[in-house]
Short mmCIF file of C-alpha atoms in Angstrom, two decimals:
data_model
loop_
_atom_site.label_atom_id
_atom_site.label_comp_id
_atom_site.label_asym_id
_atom_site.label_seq_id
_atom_site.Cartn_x
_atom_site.Cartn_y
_atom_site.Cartn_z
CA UNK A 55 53.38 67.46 176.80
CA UNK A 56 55.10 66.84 173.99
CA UNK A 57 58.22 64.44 173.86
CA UNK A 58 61.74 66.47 173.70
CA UNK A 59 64.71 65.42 171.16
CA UNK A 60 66.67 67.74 173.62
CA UNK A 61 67.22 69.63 176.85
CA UNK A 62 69.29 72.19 178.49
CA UNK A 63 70.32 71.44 181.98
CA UNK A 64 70.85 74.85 182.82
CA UNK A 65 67.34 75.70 181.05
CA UNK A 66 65.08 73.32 182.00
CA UNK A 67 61.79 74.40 180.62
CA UNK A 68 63.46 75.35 176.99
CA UNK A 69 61.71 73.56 173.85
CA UNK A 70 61.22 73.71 170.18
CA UNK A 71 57.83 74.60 169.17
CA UNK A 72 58.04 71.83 166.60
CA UNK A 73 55.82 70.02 166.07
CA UNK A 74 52.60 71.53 166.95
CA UNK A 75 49.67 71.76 164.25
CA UNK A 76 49.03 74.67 162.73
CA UNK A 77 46.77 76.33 159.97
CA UNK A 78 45.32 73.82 157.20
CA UNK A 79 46.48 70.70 159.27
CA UNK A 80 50.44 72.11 158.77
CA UNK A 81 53.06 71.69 161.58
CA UNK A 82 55.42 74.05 163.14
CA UNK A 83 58.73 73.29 161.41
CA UNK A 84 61.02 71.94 163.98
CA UNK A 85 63.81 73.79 164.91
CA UNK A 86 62.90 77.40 163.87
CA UNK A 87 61.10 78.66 167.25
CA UNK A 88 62.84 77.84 170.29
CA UNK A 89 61.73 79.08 173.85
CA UNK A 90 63.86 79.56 176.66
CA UNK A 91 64.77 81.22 179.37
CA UNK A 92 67.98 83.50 180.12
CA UNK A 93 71.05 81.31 179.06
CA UNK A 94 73.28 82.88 181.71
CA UNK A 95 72.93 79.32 183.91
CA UNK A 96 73.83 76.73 181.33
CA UNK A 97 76.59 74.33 181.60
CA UNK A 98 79.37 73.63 179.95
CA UNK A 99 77.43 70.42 178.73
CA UNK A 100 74.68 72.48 177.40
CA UNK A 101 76.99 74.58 174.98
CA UNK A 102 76.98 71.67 172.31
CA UNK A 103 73.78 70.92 172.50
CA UNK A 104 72.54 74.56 172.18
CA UNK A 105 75.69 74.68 168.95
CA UNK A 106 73.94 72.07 167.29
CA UNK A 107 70.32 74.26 167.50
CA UNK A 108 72.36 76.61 166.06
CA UNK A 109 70.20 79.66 166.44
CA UNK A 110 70.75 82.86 164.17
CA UNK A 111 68.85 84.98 165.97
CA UNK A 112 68.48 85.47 169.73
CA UNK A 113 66.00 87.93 171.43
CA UNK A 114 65.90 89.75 174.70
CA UNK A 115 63.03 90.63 176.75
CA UNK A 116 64.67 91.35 179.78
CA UNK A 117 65.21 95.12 180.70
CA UNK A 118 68.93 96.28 181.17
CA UNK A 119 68.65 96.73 184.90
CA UNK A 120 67.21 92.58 184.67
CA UNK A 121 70.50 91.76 182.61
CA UNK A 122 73.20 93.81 185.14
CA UNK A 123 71.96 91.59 187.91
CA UNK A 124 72.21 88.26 186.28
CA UNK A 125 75.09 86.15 184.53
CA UNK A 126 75.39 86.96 180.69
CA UNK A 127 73.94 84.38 178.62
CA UNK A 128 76.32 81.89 177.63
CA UNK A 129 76.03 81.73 173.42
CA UNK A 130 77.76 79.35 171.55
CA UNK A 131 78.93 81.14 167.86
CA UNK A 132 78.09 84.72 167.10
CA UNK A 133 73.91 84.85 166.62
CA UNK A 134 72.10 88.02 166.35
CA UNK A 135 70.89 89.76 169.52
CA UNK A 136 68.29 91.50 169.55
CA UNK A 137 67.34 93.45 173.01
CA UNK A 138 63.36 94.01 173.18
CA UNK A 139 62.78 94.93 176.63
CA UNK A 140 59.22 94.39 177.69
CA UNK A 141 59.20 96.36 180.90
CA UNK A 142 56.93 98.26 183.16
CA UNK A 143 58.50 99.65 186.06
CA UNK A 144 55.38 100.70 187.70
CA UNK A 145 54.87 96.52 188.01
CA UNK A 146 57.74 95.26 189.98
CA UNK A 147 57.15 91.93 189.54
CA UNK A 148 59.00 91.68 186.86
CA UNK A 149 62.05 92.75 189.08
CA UNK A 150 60.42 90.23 191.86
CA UNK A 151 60.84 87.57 189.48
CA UNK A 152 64.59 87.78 189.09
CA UNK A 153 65.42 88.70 192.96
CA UNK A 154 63.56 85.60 193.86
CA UNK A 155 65.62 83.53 190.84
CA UNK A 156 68.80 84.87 191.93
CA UNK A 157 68.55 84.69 195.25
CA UNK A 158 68.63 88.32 196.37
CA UNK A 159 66.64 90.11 199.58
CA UNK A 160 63.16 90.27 199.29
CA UNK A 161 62.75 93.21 201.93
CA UNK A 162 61.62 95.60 199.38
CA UNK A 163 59.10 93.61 198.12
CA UNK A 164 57.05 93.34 201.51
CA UNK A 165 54.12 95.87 200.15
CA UNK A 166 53.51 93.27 196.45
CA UNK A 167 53.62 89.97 198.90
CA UNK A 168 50.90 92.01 200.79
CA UNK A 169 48.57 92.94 198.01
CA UNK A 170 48.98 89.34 196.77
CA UNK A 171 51.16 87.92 194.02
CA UNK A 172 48.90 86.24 192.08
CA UNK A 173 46.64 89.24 191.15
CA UNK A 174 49.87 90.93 190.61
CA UNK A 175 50.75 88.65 188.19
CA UNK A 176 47.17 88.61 186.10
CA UNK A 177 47.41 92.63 186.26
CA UNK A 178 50.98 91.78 184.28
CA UNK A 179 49.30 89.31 181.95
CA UNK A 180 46.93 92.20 181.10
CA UNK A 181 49.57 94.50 180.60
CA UNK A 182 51.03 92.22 178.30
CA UNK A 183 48.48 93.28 176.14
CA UNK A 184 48.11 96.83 176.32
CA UNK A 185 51.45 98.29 177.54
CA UNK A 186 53.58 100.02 175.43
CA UNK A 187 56.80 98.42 175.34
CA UNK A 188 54.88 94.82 175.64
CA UNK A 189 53.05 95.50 172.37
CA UNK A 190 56.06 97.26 170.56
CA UNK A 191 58.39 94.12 171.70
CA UNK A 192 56.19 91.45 171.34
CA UNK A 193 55.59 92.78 167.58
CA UNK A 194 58.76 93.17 166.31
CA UNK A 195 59.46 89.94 167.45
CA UNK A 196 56.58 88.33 165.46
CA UNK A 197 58.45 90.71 162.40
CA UNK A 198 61.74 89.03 162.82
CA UNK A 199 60.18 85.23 162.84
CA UNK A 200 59.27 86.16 159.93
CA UNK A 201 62.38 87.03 158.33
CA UNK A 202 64.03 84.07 156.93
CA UNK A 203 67.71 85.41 158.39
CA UNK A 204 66.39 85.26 161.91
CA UNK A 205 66.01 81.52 162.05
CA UNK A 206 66.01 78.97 163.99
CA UNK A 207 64.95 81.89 166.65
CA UNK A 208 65.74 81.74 169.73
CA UNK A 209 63.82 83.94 172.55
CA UNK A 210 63.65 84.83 176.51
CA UNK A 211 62.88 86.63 179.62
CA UNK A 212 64.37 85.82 183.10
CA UNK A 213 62.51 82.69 183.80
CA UNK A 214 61.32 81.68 180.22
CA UNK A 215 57.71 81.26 181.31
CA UNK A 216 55.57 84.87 181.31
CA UNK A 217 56.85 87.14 178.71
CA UNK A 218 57.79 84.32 176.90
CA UNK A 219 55.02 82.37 177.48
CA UNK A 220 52.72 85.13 175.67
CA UNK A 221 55.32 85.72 172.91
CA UNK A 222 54.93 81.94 172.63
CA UNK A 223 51.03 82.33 172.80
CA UNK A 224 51.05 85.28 169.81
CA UNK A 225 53.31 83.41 167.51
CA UNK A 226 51.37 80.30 167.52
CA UNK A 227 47.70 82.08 167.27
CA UNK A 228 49.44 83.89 164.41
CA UNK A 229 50.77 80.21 162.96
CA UNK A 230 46.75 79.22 163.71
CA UNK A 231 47.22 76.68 166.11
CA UNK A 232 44.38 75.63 168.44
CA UNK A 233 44.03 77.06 171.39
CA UNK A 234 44.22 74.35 173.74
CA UNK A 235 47.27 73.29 172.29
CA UNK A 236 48.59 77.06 172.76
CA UNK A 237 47.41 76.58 176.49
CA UNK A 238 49.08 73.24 176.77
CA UNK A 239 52.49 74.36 175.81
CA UNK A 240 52.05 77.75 178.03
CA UNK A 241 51.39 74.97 181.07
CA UNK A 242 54.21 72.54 180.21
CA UNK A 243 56.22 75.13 182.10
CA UNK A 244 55.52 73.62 185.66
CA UNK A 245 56.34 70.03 185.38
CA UNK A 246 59.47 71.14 183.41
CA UNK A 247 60.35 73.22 186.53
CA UNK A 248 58.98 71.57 189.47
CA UNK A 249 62.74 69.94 190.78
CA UNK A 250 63.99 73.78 190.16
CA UNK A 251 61.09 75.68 192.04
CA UNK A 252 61.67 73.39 195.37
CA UNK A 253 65.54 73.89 195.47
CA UNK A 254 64.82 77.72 194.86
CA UNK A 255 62.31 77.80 197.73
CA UNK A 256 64.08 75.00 200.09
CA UNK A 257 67.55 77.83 199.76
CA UNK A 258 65.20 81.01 200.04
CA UNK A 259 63.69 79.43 203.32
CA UNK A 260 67.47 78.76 204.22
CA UNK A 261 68.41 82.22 203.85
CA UNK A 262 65.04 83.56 205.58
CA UNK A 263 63.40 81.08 207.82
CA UNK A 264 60.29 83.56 207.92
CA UNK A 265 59.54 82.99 204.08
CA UNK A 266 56.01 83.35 203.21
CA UNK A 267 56.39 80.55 200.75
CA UNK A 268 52.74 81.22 199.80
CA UNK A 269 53.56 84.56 198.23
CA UNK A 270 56.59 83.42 196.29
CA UNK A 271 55.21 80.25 194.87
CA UNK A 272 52.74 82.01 192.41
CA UNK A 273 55.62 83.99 190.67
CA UNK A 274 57.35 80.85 190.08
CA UNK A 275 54.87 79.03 188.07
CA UNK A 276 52.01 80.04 185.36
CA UNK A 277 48.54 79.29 185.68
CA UNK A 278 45.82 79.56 183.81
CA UNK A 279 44.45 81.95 185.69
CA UNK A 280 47.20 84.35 184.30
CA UNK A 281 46.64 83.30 180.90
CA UNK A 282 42.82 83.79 181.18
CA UNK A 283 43.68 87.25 182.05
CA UNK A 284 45.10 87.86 179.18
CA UNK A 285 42.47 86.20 177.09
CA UNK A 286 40.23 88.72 178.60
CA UNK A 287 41.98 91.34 177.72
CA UNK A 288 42.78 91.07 174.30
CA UNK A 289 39.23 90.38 173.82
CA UNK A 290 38.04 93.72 176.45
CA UNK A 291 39.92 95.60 173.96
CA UNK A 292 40.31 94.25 170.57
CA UNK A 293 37.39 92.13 170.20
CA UNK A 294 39.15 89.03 169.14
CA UNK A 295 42.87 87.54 168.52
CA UNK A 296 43.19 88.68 164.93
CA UNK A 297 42.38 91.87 165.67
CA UNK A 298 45.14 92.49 168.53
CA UNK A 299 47.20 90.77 166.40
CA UNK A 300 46.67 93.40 163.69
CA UNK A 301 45.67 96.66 165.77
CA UNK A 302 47.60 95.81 168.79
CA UNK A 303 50.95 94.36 167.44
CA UNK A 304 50.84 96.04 163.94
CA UNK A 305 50.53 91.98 162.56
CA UNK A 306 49.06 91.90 159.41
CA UNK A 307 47.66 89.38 156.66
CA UNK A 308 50.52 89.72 154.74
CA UNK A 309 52.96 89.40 157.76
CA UNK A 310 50.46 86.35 158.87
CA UNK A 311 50.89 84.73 155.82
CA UNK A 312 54.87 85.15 155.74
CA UNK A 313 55.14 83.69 158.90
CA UNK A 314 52.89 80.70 158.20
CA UNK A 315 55.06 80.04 154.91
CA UNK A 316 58.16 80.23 156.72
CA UNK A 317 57.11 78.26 159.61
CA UNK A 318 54.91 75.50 158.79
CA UNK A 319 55.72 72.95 157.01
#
């Protein structure tokens, strides 16, 4: 994992993609592609240090009925926000994710702990690739990195870790870094998170001594087994990265090569 210069108490597994090597040896700039997730928890301590980031643009994955159940994020200054909700109702995961994070009942979720969170969440991580709103979000946010307004961009879901982990996954295959490095960053997500997933479980086992722990656990991490599933998408349907990046997300050379000139140094 790569060393911080910063962290959010509040957002524990938020980092700059800084850093990492991109096409013809270049590095991500630092400070123009920062990963998060919703800013609703931060402290008061947190405020400055997210100031002195000073993002100009800040975008949404979360679906509105995500954001009425949560705090609002807490936004130092007056960035841009831009709401792309990547959403599937028919996968309620997504709404799974933020009951378990905030603490609500998980009653109505008896029938998706039966069938078995984790292949719920690779039949997400497939959707990421081929579901509507996931391919027209995900590409206009590759669009406005590459708009020299929208930076330093900020992004997020509920947790940070799924639907911004594959944002995070497209943006750097676009910017040509190596895949295990892509991989590396999508799995620094546990150890930043590990203290916060045990006080989440140890008060959901509080509230309902019956938890199945087993089938909460996998929603609160990533695995490669999620990612793979996504991998085997893109390449069930498109063939190859470059080609979901331009048929799938509507990504082209020229958009490629704006990015990389904006973003690499």
């Amino acid at each position: 994992m790569r060393a911080r210069e910063w962290d959010l108490v509040g957002a524990p597994n938020a980092r700059d993609l800084g850093g990492l090597v991109g096409a013809d040896g270049r590095r991500v700039r630092p400070g123009v592609l920062i990963r998060t997730p919703a800013l609703g928890r931060l402290t008061d301590e947190d405020l400055p240090v997210l100031a002195k980031l000073g993002p100009s643009c800040v975008v949404d994955l979360r679906d509105a009925s995500e954001q009425a159940v949560a705090p609002p994020d807490r936004l130092p200054g007056e960035p841009r926000v831009v709401h792309l909700p990547v959403h599937d109702a028919a996968h309620p995961v997504f709404t799974y994710v933020s009951a378990v994070l905030l603490g609500h009942d998980l009653g109505a979720y008896a029938e998706l702990a039966g069938q078995g969170t984790p292949a719920a969440m690779t039949a997400i991580y497939r959707w990421f690739v081929t579901g509507e709103s996931a391919r027209v979000g995900f590409g206009t946010a590759v669009r406005l990195a590459a708009e020299a307004d929208n930076l330093p961009l900020l992004y997020h879901c509920s947790a940070g870790k799924d639907r911004t982990g594959w944002l995070t996954v497209v943006l750097l295959h676009a910017l040509g870094v190596d895949e295990a490095a892509v991989r590396a960053d999508y799995l620094a997500n546990n150890p930043l998170t590990e203290s916060l997933r045990e006080v989440i479980l140890t008060a959901m086992r509080r509230r309902q001594p019956d938890l199945d722990v087993d089938a909460v656990r996998p929603v609160l991490e990533v695995r490669d087994e999620y990612l793979d599933a996504a991998y085997d998408e893109v390449r069930r349907v498109h063939g190859s990265f470059g080609a979901y990046l331009r048929d799938g997300l509507g990504v082209n050379d020229d958009l490629v090569t704006a990015l990389r000139a904006r973003l690499l140094e």
